[in-house]
Coordinates of C-alpha atoms and ligand atoms in Angstrom, one line a residue:
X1 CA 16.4 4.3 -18.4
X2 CA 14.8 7.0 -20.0
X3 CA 12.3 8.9 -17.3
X4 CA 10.6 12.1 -19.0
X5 CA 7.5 12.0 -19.4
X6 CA 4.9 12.1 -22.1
X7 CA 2.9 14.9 -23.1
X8 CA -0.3 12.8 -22.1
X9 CA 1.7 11.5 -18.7
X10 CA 2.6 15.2 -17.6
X11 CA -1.5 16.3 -18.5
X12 CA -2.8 13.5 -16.6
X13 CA -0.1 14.1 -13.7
X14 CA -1.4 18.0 -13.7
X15 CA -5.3 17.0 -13.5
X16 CA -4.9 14.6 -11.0
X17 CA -3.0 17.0 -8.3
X18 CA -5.8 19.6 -8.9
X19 CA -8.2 16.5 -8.4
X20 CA -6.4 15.3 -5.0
X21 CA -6.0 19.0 -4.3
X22 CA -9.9 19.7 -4.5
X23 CA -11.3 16.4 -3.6
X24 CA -9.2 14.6 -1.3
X25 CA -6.8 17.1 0.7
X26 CA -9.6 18.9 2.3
X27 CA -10.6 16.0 4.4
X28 CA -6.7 14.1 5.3
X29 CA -7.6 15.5 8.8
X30 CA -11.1 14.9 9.7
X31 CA -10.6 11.1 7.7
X32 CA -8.7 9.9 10.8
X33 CA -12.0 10.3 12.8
X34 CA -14.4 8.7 10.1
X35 CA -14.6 5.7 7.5
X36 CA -17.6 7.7 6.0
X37 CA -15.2 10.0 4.3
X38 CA -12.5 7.2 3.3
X39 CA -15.4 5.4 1.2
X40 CA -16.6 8.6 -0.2
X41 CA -12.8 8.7 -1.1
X42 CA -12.9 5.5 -3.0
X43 CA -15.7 6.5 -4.9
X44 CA -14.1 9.7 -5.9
X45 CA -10.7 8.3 -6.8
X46 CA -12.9 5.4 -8.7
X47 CA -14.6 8.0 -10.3
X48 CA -11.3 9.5 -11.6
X49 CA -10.4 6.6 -12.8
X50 CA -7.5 5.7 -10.3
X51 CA -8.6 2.8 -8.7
X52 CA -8.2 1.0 -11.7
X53 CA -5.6 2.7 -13.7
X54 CA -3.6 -0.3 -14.3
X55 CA -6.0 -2.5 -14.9
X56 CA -7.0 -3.5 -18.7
X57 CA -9.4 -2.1 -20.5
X58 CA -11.6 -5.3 -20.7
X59 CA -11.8 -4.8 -17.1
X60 CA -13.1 -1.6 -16.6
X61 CA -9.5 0.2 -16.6
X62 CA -7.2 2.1 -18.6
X63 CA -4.0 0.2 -18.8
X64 CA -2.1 2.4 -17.9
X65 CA 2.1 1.5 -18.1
X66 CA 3.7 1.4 -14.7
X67 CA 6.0 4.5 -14.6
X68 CA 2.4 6.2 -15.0
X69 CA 0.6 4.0 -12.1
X70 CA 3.6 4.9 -9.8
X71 CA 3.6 8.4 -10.1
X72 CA 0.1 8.7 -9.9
X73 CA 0.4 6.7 -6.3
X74 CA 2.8 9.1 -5.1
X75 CA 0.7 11.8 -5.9
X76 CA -2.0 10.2 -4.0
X77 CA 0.7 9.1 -0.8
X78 CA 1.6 12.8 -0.5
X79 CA -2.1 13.8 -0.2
X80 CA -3.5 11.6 2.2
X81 CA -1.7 8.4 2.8
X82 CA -4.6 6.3 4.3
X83 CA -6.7 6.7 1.6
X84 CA -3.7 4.9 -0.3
X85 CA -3.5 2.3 2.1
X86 CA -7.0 1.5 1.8
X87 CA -7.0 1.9 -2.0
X88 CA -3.8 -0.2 -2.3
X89 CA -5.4 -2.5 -0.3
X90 CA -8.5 -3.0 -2.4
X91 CA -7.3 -2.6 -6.2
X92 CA -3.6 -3.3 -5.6
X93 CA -3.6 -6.1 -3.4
X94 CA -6.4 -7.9 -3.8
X95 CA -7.6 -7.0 -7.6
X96 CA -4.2 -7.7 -8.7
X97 CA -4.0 -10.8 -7.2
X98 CA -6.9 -11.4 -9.0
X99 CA -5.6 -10.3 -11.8
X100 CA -2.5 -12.3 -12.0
X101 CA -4.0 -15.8 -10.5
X102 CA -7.4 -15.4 -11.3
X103 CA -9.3 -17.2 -14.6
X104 CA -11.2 -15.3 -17.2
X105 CA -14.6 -15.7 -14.9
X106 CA -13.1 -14.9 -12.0
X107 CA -11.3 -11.5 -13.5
X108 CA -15.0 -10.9 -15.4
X109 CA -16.5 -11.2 -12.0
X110 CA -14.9 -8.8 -9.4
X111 CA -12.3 -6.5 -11.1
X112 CA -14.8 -3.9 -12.6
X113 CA -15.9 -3.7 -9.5
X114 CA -12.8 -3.9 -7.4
X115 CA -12.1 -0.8 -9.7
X116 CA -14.9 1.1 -9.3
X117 CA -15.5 0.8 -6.0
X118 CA -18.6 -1.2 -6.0
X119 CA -17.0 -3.6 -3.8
X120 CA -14.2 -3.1 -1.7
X121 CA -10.8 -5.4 -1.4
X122 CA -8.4 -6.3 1.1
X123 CA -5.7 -9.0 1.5
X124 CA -5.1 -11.6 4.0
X125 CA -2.0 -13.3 4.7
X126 CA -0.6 -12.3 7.9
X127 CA -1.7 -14.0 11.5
X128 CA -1.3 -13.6 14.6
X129 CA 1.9 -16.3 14.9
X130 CA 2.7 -15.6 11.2
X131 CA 3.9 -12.1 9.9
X132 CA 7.3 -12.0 8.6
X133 CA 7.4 -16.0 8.7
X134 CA 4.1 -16.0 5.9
X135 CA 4.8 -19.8 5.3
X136 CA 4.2 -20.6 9.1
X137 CA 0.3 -19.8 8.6
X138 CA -2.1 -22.3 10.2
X139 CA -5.2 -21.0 8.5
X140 CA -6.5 -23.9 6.5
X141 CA -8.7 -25.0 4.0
X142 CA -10.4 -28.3 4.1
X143 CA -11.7 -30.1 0.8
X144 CA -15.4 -30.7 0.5
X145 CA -18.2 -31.4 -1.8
X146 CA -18.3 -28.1 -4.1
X147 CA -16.0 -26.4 -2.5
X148 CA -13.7 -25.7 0.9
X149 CA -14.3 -24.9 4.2
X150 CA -11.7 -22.8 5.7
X151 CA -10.9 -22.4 9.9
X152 CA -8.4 -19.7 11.1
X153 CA -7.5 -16.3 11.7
X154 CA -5.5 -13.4 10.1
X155 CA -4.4 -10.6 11.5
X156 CA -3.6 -6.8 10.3
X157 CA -5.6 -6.7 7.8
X158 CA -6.2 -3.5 5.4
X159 CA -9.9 -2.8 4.9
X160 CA -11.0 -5.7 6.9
X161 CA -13.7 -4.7 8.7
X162 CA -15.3 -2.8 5.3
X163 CA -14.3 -5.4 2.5
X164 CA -16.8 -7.1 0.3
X165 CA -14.1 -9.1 -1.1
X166 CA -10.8 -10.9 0.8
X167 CA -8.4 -12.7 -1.1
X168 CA -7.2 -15.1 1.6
X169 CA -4.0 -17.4 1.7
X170 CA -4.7 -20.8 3.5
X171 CA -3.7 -24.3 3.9
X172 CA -4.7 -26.9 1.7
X173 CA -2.3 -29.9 2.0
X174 CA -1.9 -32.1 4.9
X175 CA 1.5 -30.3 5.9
X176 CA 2.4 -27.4 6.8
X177 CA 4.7 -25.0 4.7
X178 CA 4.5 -23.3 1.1
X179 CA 4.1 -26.5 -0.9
X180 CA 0.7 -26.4 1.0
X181 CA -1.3 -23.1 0.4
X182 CA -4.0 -21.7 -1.8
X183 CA -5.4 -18.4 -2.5
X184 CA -9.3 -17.8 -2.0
X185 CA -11.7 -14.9 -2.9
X186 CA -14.5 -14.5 0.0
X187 CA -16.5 -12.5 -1.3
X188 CA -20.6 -11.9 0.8
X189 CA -21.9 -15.3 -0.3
X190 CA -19.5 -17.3 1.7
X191 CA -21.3 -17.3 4.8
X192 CA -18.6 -17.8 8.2
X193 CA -16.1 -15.1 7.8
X194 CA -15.9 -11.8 9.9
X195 CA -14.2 -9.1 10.7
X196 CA -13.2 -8.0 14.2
X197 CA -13.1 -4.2 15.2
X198 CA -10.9 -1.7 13.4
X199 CA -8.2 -1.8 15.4
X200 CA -6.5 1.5 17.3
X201 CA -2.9 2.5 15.6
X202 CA -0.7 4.7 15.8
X203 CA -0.6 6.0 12.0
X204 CA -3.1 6.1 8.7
X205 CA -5.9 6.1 10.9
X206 CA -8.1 6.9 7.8
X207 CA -7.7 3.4 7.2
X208 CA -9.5 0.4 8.7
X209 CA -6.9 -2.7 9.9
X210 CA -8.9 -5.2 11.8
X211 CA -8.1 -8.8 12.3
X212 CA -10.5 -11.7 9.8
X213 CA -12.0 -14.8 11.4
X214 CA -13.0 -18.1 9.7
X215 CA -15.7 -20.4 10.9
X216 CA -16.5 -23.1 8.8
X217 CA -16.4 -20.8 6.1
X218 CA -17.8 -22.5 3.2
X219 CA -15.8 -21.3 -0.1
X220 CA -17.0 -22.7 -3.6
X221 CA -15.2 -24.6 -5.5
X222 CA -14.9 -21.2 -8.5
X223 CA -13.4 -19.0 -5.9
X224 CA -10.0 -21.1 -6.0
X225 CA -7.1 -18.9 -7.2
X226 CA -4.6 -20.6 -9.7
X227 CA -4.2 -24.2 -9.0
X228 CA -4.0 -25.9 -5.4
X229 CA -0.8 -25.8 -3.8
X230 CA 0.1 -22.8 -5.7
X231 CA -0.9 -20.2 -3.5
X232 CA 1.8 -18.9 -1.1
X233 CA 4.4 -18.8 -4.6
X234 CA 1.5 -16.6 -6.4
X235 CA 1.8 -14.3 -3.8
X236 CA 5.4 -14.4 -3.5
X237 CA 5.2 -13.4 -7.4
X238 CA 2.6 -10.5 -6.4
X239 CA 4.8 -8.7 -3.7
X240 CA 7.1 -7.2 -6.2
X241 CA 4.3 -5.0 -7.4
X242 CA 2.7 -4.8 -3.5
X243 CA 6.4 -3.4 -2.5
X244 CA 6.8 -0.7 -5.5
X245 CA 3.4 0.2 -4.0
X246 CA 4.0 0.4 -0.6
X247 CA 7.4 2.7 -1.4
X248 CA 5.0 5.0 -3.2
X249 CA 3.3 5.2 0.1
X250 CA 6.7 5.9 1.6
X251 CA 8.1 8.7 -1.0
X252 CA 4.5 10.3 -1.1
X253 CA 4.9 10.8 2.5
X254 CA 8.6 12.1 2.5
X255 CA 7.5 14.7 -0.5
X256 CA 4.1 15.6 1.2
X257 CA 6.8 16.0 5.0
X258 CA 9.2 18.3 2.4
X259 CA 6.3 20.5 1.3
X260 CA 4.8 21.2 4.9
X261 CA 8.6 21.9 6.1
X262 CA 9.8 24.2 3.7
X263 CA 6.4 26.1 3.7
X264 CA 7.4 26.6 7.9
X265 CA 10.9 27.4 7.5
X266 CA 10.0 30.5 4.7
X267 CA 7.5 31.4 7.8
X268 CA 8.9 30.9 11.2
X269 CA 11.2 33.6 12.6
X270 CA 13.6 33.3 15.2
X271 CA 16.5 35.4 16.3
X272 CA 14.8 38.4 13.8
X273 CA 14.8 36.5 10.7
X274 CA 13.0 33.4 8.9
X275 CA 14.7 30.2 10.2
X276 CA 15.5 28.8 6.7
X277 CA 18.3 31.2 6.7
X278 CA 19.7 29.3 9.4
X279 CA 22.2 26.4 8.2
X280 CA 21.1 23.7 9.8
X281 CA 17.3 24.1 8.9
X282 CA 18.3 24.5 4.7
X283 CA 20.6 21.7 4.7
X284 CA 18.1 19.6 6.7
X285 CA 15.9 20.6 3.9
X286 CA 18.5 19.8 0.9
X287 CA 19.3 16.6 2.6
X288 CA 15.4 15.6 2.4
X289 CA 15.6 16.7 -1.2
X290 CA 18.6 14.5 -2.2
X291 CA 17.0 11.3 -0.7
X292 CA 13.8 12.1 -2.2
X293 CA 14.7 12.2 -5.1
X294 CA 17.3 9.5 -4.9
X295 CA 14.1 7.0 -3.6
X296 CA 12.5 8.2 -6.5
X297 CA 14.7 7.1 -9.2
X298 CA 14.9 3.8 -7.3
X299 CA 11.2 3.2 -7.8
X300 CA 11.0 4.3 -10.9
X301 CA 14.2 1.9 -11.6
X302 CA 11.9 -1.1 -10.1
X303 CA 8.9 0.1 -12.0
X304 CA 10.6 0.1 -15.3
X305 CA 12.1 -3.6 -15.2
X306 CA 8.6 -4.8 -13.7
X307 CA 7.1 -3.2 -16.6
X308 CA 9.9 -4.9 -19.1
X309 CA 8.7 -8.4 -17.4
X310 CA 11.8 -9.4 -16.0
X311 CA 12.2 -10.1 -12.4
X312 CA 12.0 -6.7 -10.3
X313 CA 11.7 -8.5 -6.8
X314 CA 14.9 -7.7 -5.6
X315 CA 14.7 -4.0 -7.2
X316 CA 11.2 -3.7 -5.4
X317 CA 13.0 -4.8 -2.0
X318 CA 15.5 -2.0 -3.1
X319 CA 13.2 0.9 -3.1
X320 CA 10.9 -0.3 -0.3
X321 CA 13.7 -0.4 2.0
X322 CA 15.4 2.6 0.7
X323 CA 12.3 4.8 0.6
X324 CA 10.8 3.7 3.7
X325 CA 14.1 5.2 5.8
X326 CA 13.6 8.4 3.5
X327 CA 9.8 8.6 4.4
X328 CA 10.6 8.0 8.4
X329 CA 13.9 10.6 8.4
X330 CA 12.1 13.3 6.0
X331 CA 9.5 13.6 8.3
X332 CA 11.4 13.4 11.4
X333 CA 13.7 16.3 9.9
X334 CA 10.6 18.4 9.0
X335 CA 9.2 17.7 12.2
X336 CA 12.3 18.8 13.9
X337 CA 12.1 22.2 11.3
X338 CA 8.5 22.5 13.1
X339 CA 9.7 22.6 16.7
X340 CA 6.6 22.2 19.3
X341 CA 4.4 22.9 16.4
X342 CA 4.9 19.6 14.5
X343 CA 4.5 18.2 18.2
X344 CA 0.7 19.4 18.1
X345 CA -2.4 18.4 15.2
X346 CA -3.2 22.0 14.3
X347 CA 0.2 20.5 11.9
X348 CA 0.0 18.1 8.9
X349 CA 3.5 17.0 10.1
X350 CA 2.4 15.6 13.0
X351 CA 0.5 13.3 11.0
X352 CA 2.5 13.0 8.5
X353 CA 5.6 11.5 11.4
X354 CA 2.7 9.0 12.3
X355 CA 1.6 8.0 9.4
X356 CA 5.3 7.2 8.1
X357 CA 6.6 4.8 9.9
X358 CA 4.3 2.1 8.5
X359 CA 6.4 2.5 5.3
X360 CA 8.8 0.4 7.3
X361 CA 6.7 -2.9 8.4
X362 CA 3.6 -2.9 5.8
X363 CA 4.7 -5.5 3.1
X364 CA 7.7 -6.9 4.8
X365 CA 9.7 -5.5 7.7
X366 CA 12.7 -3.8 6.6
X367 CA 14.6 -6.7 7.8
X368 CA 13.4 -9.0 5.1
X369 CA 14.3 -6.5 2.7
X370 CA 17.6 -6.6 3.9
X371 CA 17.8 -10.1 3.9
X372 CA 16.6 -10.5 0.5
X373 CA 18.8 -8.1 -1.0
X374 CA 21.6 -10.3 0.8
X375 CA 20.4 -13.1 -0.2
X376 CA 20.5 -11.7 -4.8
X377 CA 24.3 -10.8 -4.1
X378 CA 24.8 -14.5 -3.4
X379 CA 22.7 -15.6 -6.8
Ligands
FAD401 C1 -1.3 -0.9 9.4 C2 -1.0 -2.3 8.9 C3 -1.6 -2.7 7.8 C4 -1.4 -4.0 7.3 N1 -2.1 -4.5 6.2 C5 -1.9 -5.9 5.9 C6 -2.8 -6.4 4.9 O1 -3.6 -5.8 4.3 N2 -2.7 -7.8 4.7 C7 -1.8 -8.6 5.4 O2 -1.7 -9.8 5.1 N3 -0.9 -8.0 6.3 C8 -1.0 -6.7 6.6 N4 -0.2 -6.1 7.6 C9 0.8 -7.0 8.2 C10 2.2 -6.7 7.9 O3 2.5 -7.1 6.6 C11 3.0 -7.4 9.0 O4 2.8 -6.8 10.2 C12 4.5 -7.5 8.6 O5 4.8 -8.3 7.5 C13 5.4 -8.0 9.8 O6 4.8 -9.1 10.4 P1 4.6 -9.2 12.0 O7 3.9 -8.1 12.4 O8 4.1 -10.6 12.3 O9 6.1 -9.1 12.5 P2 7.1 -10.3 12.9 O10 7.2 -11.1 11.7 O11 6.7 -10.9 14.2 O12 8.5 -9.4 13.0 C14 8.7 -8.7 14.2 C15 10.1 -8.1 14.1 O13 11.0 -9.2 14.2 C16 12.2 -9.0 13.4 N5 12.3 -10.0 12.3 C17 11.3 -10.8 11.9 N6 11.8 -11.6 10.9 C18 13.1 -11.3 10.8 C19 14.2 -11.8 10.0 N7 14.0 -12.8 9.1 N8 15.4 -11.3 10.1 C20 15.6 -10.2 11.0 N9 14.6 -9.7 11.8 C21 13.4 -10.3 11.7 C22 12.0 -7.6 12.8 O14 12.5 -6.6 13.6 C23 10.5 -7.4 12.8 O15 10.0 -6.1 12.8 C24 -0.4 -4.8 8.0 C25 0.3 -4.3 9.1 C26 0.0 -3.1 9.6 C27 0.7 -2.5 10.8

């Protein structure tokens, strides 16, 4: 694996931290408080172009190679993690689902604007007796003239109570179980769907989760992703991207917990001088380092063979796992570093601790990581 970086990778790498570091980091605080300023987030990161780096040019993006999408998602992780979530949410959940399932007038039809933010995405799998357990949904979707009318509930969904667009896994056979689900775009002509409240969490505030509800929601025939029956193995086939993503999210947050706590420890003094002179604080600091940069070259790894085409689901499941656990103990290190400080908001690692430990559920509990990394040694 060869990892340096083009001349035009390292120019668009520099111009986007002084973007972030201009547009976006002014405002990882007060976003908690305030959807206002995620939107005007999405707009600016559309703007820039990163909402829809990776999609193709015919689409409104710039096809950009995955090692380039990835380190341009970390970049964005380390600055303000919900605003990842939410634009995860929208362009790399549900546009790529789009993306890879959907037909040439469904792709024509939402991802240029998926990508530039004129409408906003989110995903919905989980439900409330259905996490972990995806093919145990209830959700369903009933045939009817022109189209389906779909009953149910999800659950945790990203963006739900601002998206425009839902891409929505349901029930379509008589049975139960994977042989039986579809994938549906709701978009604001399919009247019977709503959102419920953004609901009150412990991390990534920034970003809306609410819980989707479907009354006799009538869903055209066109908005029908891949064929009937196919839907809960599409999105099996999408997660390996969704998981590189949501490690991102996880590495982002253990380099952005690194930066605050070696900035503290070159400040603090105790005992007459700066407490990074004291053991225990530098090798907390070095021991960060190493696992950063040890879950980096594990998502990169996954990148590259996604990129190649080949199957990178059990080197996503790899890095997710791996850099979750480095996102939750960096910041609980650099925390530590902190003493009460990082126990108080005046301190981005306050946040930052929060805002982690999703790195560890999101996408598949670390459990099912685990047990599908078991379950490859066996193939
Ligand atoms: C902030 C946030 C945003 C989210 N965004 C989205 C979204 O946009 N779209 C979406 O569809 N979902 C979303 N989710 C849902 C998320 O993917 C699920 O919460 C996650 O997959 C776990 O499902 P669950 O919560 O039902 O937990 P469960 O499946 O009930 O698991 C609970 C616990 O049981 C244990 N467990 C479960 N299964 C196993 C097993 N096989 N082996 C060992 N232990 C096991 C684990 O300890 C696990 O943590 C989001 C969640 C959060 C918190």
């Amino acid at each position: 694996m060869d990892f340096d970086l083009t001349d035009v990778q390292q120019e668009y790498l520099k111009s986007l931290r002084q973007f972030l570091r201009v547009e976006i980091a002014p405002n990882v605080k007060a976003i908690e408080d305030s959807t206002e300023i995620l939107r005007s987030n999405l707009e600016k990161l559309a703007h820039f172009g990163l909402s829809s780096l990776s999609f193709p040019e015919e689409y409104g993006g710039s096809s950009a190679d995955a090692v380039t999408n990835i380190l341009a998602w970390i970049e964005l992780a380390r600055v303000c993690p919900s605003t990842f979530l939410s634009m995860g949410a929208s362009t790399g959940l549900c546009g790529y689902t789009i993306l890879k399932t959907g037909n040439q007038a469904q792709k024509s039809k939402y991802l240029k604007q998926i990508g530039s933010c004129k409408l906003i995405g989110a995903m919905a799998m989980t439900e409330p007796a259905a996490g972990s357990d995806l093919a145990s949904i209830k959700t369903r979707a009933v045939k009817r003239e022109g189209g389906y009318l779909l009953n149910g509930s999800k659950l945790y969904c990203t963006n739900g109570s601002i998206a425009d667009v839902v891409v929505v896994l349901a029930l379509t056979g008589e049975k139960r179980g994977p042989h039986s689900m579809s994938l549906f775009i709701l978009d604001k002509d399919c009247s019977g769907w709503s959102s419920g409240p953004a609901l009150d969490k412990l991390g990534v505030r920034g970003s809306p989760t609410s819980a989707l509800y479907f009354d006799d929601c009538f869903v055209p025939e066109e908005n029908l992703l891949a064929q009937e029956g196919e839907g809960f193995y599409r999105t099996m086939e999408c997660l390996t991207f969704f998981r590189i993503g949501m490690a991102c999210f996880s590495l982002g947050i253990a380099k952005a917990s690194l930066d605050e706590a070696f900035k503290y420890a070159n400040e603090r003094e105790a005992f007459g001088q700066k407490i990074y002179n004291f053991q225990d604080v530098s090798f907390k600091l070095a021991e960060s380092k190493a696992e950063i940069d040890a879950a980096e070259m594990l998502i990169l790894a996954a990148a590259a063979k996604f990129q190649s085409g080949a199957d990178a689901s059990t080197e996503a499941s790899i890095a997710k796992l791996f850099s979750s656990e480095v996102g939750k103990r960096v910041a609980d290190a650099a925390l530590q570093i902190h003493g009460g400080a990082g126990y108080i908001k005046d301190y981005r690692i306050e946040q930052l601790y929060r805002d982690a430990r999703l790195g560890e559920i999101g996408e598949g509990v670390s459990e099912v990581q685990r047990m599908l990394i078991a379950r490859s040694l066996l193939k």
